[in-house]
Structures are given as structure tokens and as C-alpha cells.
Amino acid sequence: MYCPLSPKGKPLNRNPNLRTLSSSSSYNIKSSFKYSMALVVTLPIGTPPQHQQMVLDTGSQLSWIQCHNKTPPTASFDPSLSSSFYILPCTHPLCKPRVPDFTLPTTCDQNRLCHYSYFYADGTYAEGNLVREKLTFSPSQTTPPLILGCATESSDARGILGMNLGRLSFPSQAKVTKFSYCVPTRQAANDNNLPTGSFYLGNNPNSARFRYVSMLTFPQSQRMPNLDPLAYTVPMQGIRIGGKKLNIPPSVFRPNAGGSGQTMVDSGSEFTFLVDAAYDAVREEVIRVVGPRVKKGYVYGGVADMCFDGSVMEIGRLIGDVAFEFEKGVEIVVPKERVLADVGGGVHCLGIGRSERLGAASNIIGNFHQQNLWVEFDLANRRIGFGVADCSRS
């Protein structure tokens, strides 16, 4: 799910910074991304390659690139310059409606070509043609032709790299069995100097020290209305604030009979979102320790109401570290110095929103709580690994 909360930044410099690594996995590519409120990778698409900015999103399926002719024209992909570009006709099986696992509304346009439209949780959208195109990382590392969206209308300046478990996601189509990223901290960053993180397709040389949790998977027979079976669902068990374990039943973090309550790792969401039972417990503890300092009547982005004026360090020290607990003692610990997000105007918020206000029925661990952490998605072994790191140097 692509869900930024901050105002969109200026266009980023396009520098793919790609290099290949030798290893046993099918892809062995180390790349980098710029981190603002999203993870923005620059990928070589087409033949010869055109470098396109895309938001790395583990919460969505279809990848799409910008194909419109608006200014600045250099940011968009020009299909006429690529010898491997192909638009899907209406007769293609993907363009027929009600195909299982394909949630895109598709229609036939006036040229008998396959048209799609895609809407995200934050209200952004993209529409255009479904096309087939490949990525060329190096002469020896090229993907097969992939189904992508070629957006002629969109509300964002960048495309999306869809990384979830769906059959049309980038990992599924390109047969990537493992990928990982390391999100740097945003302290002292601005639009002209965004921090750079690392991104691997294939094996990560740091993985020996990662700690893993098993992904929860859901067979077709278990599909429920509020469940996203294509998300990276993890067995979260609890939350600590300032060393205090909150009184939240572990069942709150697992899907109930209707599918509500699953906990997913989502690089495309900026903040973390919690269902009411968990959010209320977090808010109660925060109010207990810093109640008088909460900015009354203020709700950032319509979802986050634990916000503050005043000294970030002092409020952070009062709140303490925030920890998300998983099975086998695995946890994500956010140090007290980084529990508050700068949302502008001298205001800082806890970085946790209420899922219901987003229209979601799930718990979502956003990229704000994945800073200075390797997150590895090991698809072959159905597990997710975490490893603390200085991501600005990884």
C-alpha cells in the first residue's frame, strides 16, 4: 500500500547506482534508494534502459511507470525509444475481467488496447495501458518481459515497484526469491539532500546476523473479506513502550474470523497503523507519561493524534523506546531518540496512526519504524529477517 503522509518532495536526481554481486541467487544486484517518506529506487527499464524512479512498495502488486508526455518530459518513460516495449491488446487473458488474484479494473480503450486504473489507500491513483517490458541491470542480468502499467494519468511524479506476494508483483514475475532493504534515518535531511539506503535483489551479505520470523500465509480456502492474502503478514505478539509491556492480547495482531487484525510489513506506508484495541493501549500509555504535552485537537494527516510541540529529545526521553515484539523473541526496537516524526511547523508526532481512520482493518508496520534496520523478504523460505544496521553506511 503506497501511503505517504507528508507533502511530496521535489523530483530526485536519477542515479541508478547499480552494481552486480557474485552469489548463488538468480539475481545478485545491489542498488540504492533515496528516502523521504517513501523508498524511491531508480531502475533501468526498456531496451536500451531508461532510468525510472519507482516507489518500492511491499504492500501492492502491480508495478507501473510514468509514460505521460507532461513536463518535465525527461522524468517519463518514452516507449518509442525501447525495442522491447509491447502494449497488451484487449484479447490478452489479463485484460479479461474477474481473473482471480488480479484486482485491477481493466477495460478496452478505443484502440483495442488494455487499459487499467489503480487506486491507493491514500487517494493517489494511476491509469494507463498494461504493457510488457523488461529491466536490464547489466548485460548478463536481465529480467524476462514483465507486465507493467504504463501510466498516462497519475497523481504522483514517480512510479510504483509492486513487491507483494501477488502473481503480477515484481518478485513473482521476475522470479526474485529474496530481496532486502535498509532504511536510513531521516534526521537532518531535506529535499535537496535526501538520505540514501541500500536495496538488494538476491542474497544479502549481512544476512548471517539477521533474526527471522515466519510469514503467515493463507490458503484460498481461508480467504476472508478484510484479509489481504498477498501482504507480508508477520506474527506480532505485543508492544512495549519505555520498557513497559502494554496489556494488548496477542490475538489483536492476528486476523480474526473476518480477516481483520493481520499485521503486515509495508515499505509503502510511512507511519505504522494499529487497530483500535492496540492503538488505544498505546495512546493510553503515551497520555500517562506525557499527557499535558499532547497537542490538543490536532490530528496529523487525518490519522495521527499523538503529536507535540516543544523539545523532541525531552518528550522522546519521557516516552522511551518503542518495541514491536514478534515470535521467538524477535523484535523491532525504535530508540527513544527516534520515536517522534517531524511533520513540519515545529510539530512532532509519534509515527503511529489509527488504522480505522485510514479505512484499513489491519496493523501496518510502516517504513518510519523500519529505519536503521535490514528487512529481508525470503520468499523461498517464507520468512522475514530483521538486522539492526547503520543504514546510511550499509
XYZ file of C-alpha atoms in Angstrom:
394
model
C 0.000 0.000 0.000
C 1.556 3.288 -1.064
C 0.589 5.637 1.728
C 2.800 8.687 2.304
C 1.579 11.269 4.787
C 3.986 14.123 4.182
C 3.870 16.670 1.358
C 5.505 15.356 -1.780
C 9.128 16.422 -2.236
C 10.953 17.784 -5.253
C 11.986 15.472 -8.114
C 15.035 13.427 -7.179
C 18.282 13.103 -9.078
C 18.207 9.970 -11.241
C 21.267 7.961 -10.356
C 20.711 4.206 -10.586
C 23.960 3.388 -8.801
C 23.558 -0.266 -9.705
C 26.205 -2.908 -9.412
C 26.143 -6.672 -9.611
C 27.417 -9.071 -6.969
C 28.503 -12.677 -7.335
C 26.410 -15.150 -5.367
C 24.224 -18.212 -5.777
C 20.844 -16.492 -6.096
C 19.259 -15.896 -9.505
C 19.640 -12.108 -9.139
C 22.553 -10.555 -7.314
C 22.107 -6.857 -7.557
C 22.903 -4.138 -5.059
C 21.176 -0.842 -5.647
C 20.362 2.227 -3.592
C 17.283 4.345 -2.944
C 16.510 7.837 -1.735
C 14.417 8.020 1.417
C 11.973 10.835 2.060
C 8.631 9.449 3.197
C 9.000 6.643 0.652
C 11.771 4.383 -0.647
C 12.496 5.660 -4.163
C 14.564 3.331 -6.344
C 15.803 4.174 -9.825
C 15.573 1.207 -12.191
C 16.750 0.590 -15.787
C 13.642 -0.144 -17.846
C 13.478 -0.952 -21.571
C 15.994 -1.560 -24.341
C 18.218 0.423 -24.186
C 17.484 1.164 -20.499
C 15.739 4.355 -19.422
C 16.173 5.081 -15.720
C 12.831 5.414 -13.961
C 12.031 6.434 -10.389
C 9.729 3.990 -8.608
C 8.496 3.720 -5.011
C 9.449 0.328 -3.529
C 6.126 -0.893 -2.133
C 5.815 -4.275 -0.386
C 2.103 -3.566 0.082
C 0.996 -3.527 -3.557
C 1.105 -5.792 -6.584
C 1.192 -4.065 -9.971
C 4.367 -2.166 -10.897
C 3.903 0.854 -13.099
C 5.996 3.556 -14.706
C 5.248 7.093 -15.852
C 4.501 7.247 -19.587
C 2.795 10.631 -19.916
C 4.159 13.482 -22.006
C 3.865 16.166 -19.342
C 6.753 18.318 -18.233
C 9.439 17.624 -17.281
C 9.494 15.123 -20.146
C 12.819 13.606 -19.030
C 11.131 12.007 -15.997
C 8.792 9.864 -18.093
C 9.438 6.641 -19.956
C 9.364 7.034 -23.746
C 8.010 3.789 -25.246
C 9.130 4.788 -28.752
C 12.779 4.538 -27.673
C 12.544 0.918 -26.425
C 12.769 -2.070 -28.770
C 11.343 -4.426 -26.107
C 8.166 -2.420 -25.363
C 4.807 -4.079 -26.102
C 1.259 -2.929 -25.234
C -1.163 -5.702 -24.288
C -4.164 -5.954 -26.625
C -7.710 -6.394 -25.308
C -7.544 -10.047 -26.313
C -4.776 -10.759 -23.784
C -6.005 -13.016 -20.913
C -5.077 -10.393 -18.291
C -7.460 -7.919 -19.845
C -10.491 -10.140 -19.314
C -12.381 -9.161 -16.151
C -12.704 -11.229 -12.979
C -9.412 -13.060 -13.281
C -8.584 -14.407 -9.785
C -5.834 -12.546 -7.927
C -5.952 -9.581 -10.293
C -7.714 -6.696 -8.598
C -7.231 -4.126 -11.344
C -10.248 -2.814 -13.187
C -9.337 -3.311 -16.859
C -11.205 -2.128 -19.921
C -10.722 -1.921 -23.655
C -9.746 1.527 -24.901
C -10.692 2.954 -28.298
C -7.547 1.491 -29.847
C -8.445 -2.041 -28.661
C -5.628 -1.881 -26.113
C -5.789 -2.956 -22.458
C -6.492 -0.032 -20.137
C -6.107 -0.197 -16.320
C -6.838 2.054 -13.346
C -5.354 1.688 -9.855
C -6.256 3.468 -6.640
C -4.251 3.511 -3.397
C -5.296 3.864 0.245
C -4.069 7.457 0.429
C -6.175 8.569 -2.537
C -3.397 8.587 -5.141
C -4.156 6.900 -8.444
C -2.650 5.829 -11.755
C -4.198 4.769 -15.036
C -2.932 3.908 -18.491
C -2.166 0.815 -20.545
C -0.939 -2.575 -19.428
C 2.336 -3.275 -21.222
C 5.152 -5.780 -21.343
C 8.701 -4.560 -20.758
C 11.942 -5.789 -19.240
C 14.577 -4.463 -16.865
C 18.234 -4.624 -17.851
C 20.501 -4.406 -14.826
C 23.635 -5.405 -16.758
C 24.420 -7.296 -19.981
C 24.265 -10.548 -18.011
C 21.322 -9.720 -15.693
C 18.029 -9.012 -17.440
C 14.523 -9.835 -16.332
C 12.079 -11.641 -18.613
C 9.398 -9.359 -20.106
C 7.171 -8.213 -17.211
C 3.588 -6.977 -17.161
C 3.689 -3.324 -16.033
C 1.361 -0.372 -16.026
C 2.342 2.471 -18.331
C 0.600 5.427 -16.676
C -0.708 8.233 -18.840
C -2.567 9.785 -15.882
C -1.338 9.689 -12.286
C -1.275 11.812 -9.159
C 2.381 11.139 -8.318
C 5.606 12.057 -10.082
C 7.043 8.552 -9.638
C 6.026 5.023 -10.499
C 5.499 2.062 -8.168
C 7.560 -1.114 -7.823
C 4.948 -3.591 -6.547
C 6.683 -6.118 -4.287
C 3.922 -8.118 -2.570
C 3.087 -11.824 -2.966
C 0.683 -11.378 -5.895
C 1.339 -13.179 -9.168
C 1.820 -9.870 -11.006
C 4.228 -8.370 -8.459
C 7.821 -7.724 -9.470
C 9.272 -10.631 -7.402
C 6.685 -13.080 -8.755
C 7.112 -12.146 -12.414
C 10.895 -11.694 -12.305
C 11.312 -14.851 -10.171
C 13.114 -12.990 -7.402
C 13.268 -15.323 -4.397
C 14.823 -12.877 -1.927
C 15.150 -9.119 -1.543
C 16.057 -6.739 1.266
C 16.370 -3.060 2.050
C 17.908 -0.865 4.750
C 16.070 2.397 5.503
C 18.359 5.227 6.726
C 17.287 7.731 9.364
C 15.732 10.974 8.197
C 17.407 13.247 10.719
C 18.818 16.455 9.241
C 17.510 15.540 5.792
C 15.903 17.944 3.353
C 14.586 17.697 -0.203
C 17.969 18.556 -1.674
C 19.870 16.125 0.500
C 17.768 13.005 0.982
C 19.432 10.114 2.830
C 20.436 7.083 0.772
C 19.590 3.498 1.720
C 20.573 0.126 0.253
C 18.483 -2.406 -1.644
C 19.417 -5.965 -2.638
C 17.781 -8.278 -5.137
C 19.119 -11.721 -4.201
C 21.368 -12.651 -1.309
C 22.390 -10.070 1.264
C 25.966 -10.469 2.585
C 24.781 -9.285 6.024
C 22.098 -11.950 6.443
C 24.083 -14.238 8.788
C 23.168 -11.926 11.672
C 19.508 -11.418 10.760
C 16.797 -12.817 13.037
C 13.836 -14.314 11.230
C 10.107 -14.708 11.796
C 7.879 -16.981 9.732
C 5.408 -15.310 7.410
C 1.775 -16.199 7.988
C 0.239 -17.457 4.754
C -3.398 -18.018 3.925
C -4.645 -20.706 1.534
C -7.510 -19.943 -0.847
C -9.931 -21.755 1.476
C -9.142 -19.269 4.272
C -9.783 -16.071 2.324
C -11.744 -13.547 4.397
C -13.249 -10.189 3.422
C -10.867 -7.946 5.398
C -7.736 -10.033 4.814
C -5.011 -9.118 2.331
C -3.623 -12.575 1.448
C -0.892 -11.019 -0.725
C 0.654 -8.934 2.091
C 3.745 -9.887 4.101
C 1.937 -10.927 7.284
C 4.015 -11.403 10.438
C 3.232 -12.920 13.867
C 3.381 -9.814 16.045
C 2.690 -10.542 19.709
C 2.960 -7.304 21.637
C 4.185 -3.733 22.051
C 6.434 -2.225 24.730
C 6.737 1.482 25.475
C 9.547 2.637 27.745
C 10.163 -0.968 28.775
C 6.525 -1.495 29.806
C 4.661 -4.325 28.088
C 1.223 -2.999 27.132
C -1.846 -5.013 28.033
C -2.844 -5.995 24.489
C -3.978 -9.586 23.805
C -1.780 -11.183 21.069
C -4.975 -12.028 19.167
C -5.304 -8.295 18.343
C -2.331 -8.675 15.964
C -3.701 -11.727 14.113
C -6.571 -11.969 11.639
C -9.946 -12.739 13.191
C -12.756 -14.682 11.513
C -13.411 -11.795 9.137
C -9.714 -11.214 8.393
C -9.347 -8.029 10.454
C -6.229 -7.646 12.582
C -3.479 -9.098 10.411
C -0.087 -7.404 10.905
C 1.873 -6.611 7.737
C 5.290 -5.154 6.914
C 4.675 -2.386 4.378
C 7.504 -0.316 2.893
C 4.928 1.814 1.049
C 3.330 3.134 4.234
C 5.175 5.906 6.044
C 3.645 5.582 9.500
C 2.676 2.471 11.443
C -1.058 1.907 11.845
C -2.771 -0.067 14.613
C -6.307 -1.382 15.016
C -8.340 0.254 17.782
C -7.560 -2.203 20.604
C -3.800 -1.733 20.109
C -3.915 1.981 19.286
C -5.998 2.776 22.375
C -3.497 0.952 24.607
C -0.552 2.827 23.053
C -2.332 6.164 23.362
C -3.303 5.494 26.973
C 0.340 4.860 27.919
C 1.594 7.908 25.994
C -1.020 10.112 27.674
C 0.002 8.663 31.044
C 3.637 9.734 30.631
C 3.367 12.929 28.560
C -0.352 13.772 28.683
C -0.175 17.544 29.329
C 2.198 17.995 26.382
C -0.044 16.415 23.731
C -1.167 18.955 21.130
C -4.897 19.099 21.822
C -7.337 18.822 18.939
C -4.520 18.194 16.448
C -4.674 15.222 14.078
C -1.861 14.914 11.536
C -2.858 13.612 8.106
C -6.266 12.699 9.500
C -4.801 9.628 11.237
C -2.222 10.521 13.938
C -3.288 12.335 17.106
C -0.271 11.801 19.415
C 1.550 14.973 18.411
C 3.607 17.522 20.319
C 5.129 20.972 20.267
C 8.297 21.511 22.231
C 11.509 19.613 22.858
C 11.741 16.397 20.831
C 14.530 14.987 22.993
C 12.696 15.645 26.227
C 9.395 14.137 25.033
C 11.220 11.184 23.487
C 13.049 10.593 26.764
C 9.746 10.604 28.679
C 8.101 8.155 26.253
C 11.157 5.880 25.998
C 11.978 3.203 23.433
C 9.105 1.665 21.451
C 9.354 -2.065 20.691
C 7.274 -4.311 18.449
C 7.517 -7.920 19.652
C 7.294 -10.992 17.410
C 7.620 -14.740 17.903
C 10.885 -16.356 19.085
C 11.977 -13.175 20.874
C 12.461 -11.260 17.626
C 11.651 -7.561 17.954
C 11.929 -4.181 16.278
C 13.149 -1.615 18.796
C 12.830 2.082 17.968
C 15.147 4.085 20.270
C 13.630 6.991 22.188
C 15.630 9.472 20.088
C 13.644 8.399 17.022
C 10.126 7.704 18.245
C 8.858 11.112 17.054
C 8.439 12.092 13.404
C 8.958 15.679 12.297
C 5.763 16.599 10.437
C 6.692 20.268 9.895
C 5.816 23.524 11.572
C 7.680 22.551 14.724
C 5.242 19.672 15.344
C 6.372 16.088 16.024
C 4.122 13.010 16.110
C 4.625 9.517 17.461
C 4.589 7.978 13.974
C 1.650 5.696 14.793
C -1.826 6.215 13.364
C -5.214 4.608 13.853
C -5.940 2.051 11.107
C -9.661 2.784 11.157
C -9.002 6.394 10.139
C -7.112 5.056 7.126
C -10.036 2.804 6.241
C -7.888 -0.264 6.977
C -8.728 -3.269 9.155
C -5.110 -4.338 9.676
C -1.990 -3.441 11.643
C 0.647 -1.991 9.317
C 4.337 -1.607 10.207
C 5.427 1.382 8.132
C 8.860 2.479 6.976
C 9.192 5.058 9.781
C 9.620 2.113 12.176
C 11.969 0.277 9.825
C 14.785 2.852 9.981
C 18.322 1.588 10.647
C 17.136 -1.957 10.064
C 17.798 -4.503 7.345
C 14.457 -6.039 6.384
C 14.808 -9.178 4.264
C 11.935 -10.895 2.481
C 12.975 -14.515 1.972
C 10.200 -15.771 -0.297
C 11.620 -19.253 -0.843
C 11.607 -19.945 2.911
C 8.502 -17.860 3.678
C 10.198 -15.776 6.342
C 11.168 -12.171 7.068
C 14.519 -11.236 8.616
C 15.496 -8.175 10.647
C 19.013 -6.927 11.351
C 19.981 -3.687 13.124
C 22.347 -1.585 10.977
C 23.562 1.922 10.281
C 21.657 2.131 7.009
C 23.372 5.326 5.868
C 26.597 3.268 5.644
C 25.280 -0.164 4.599
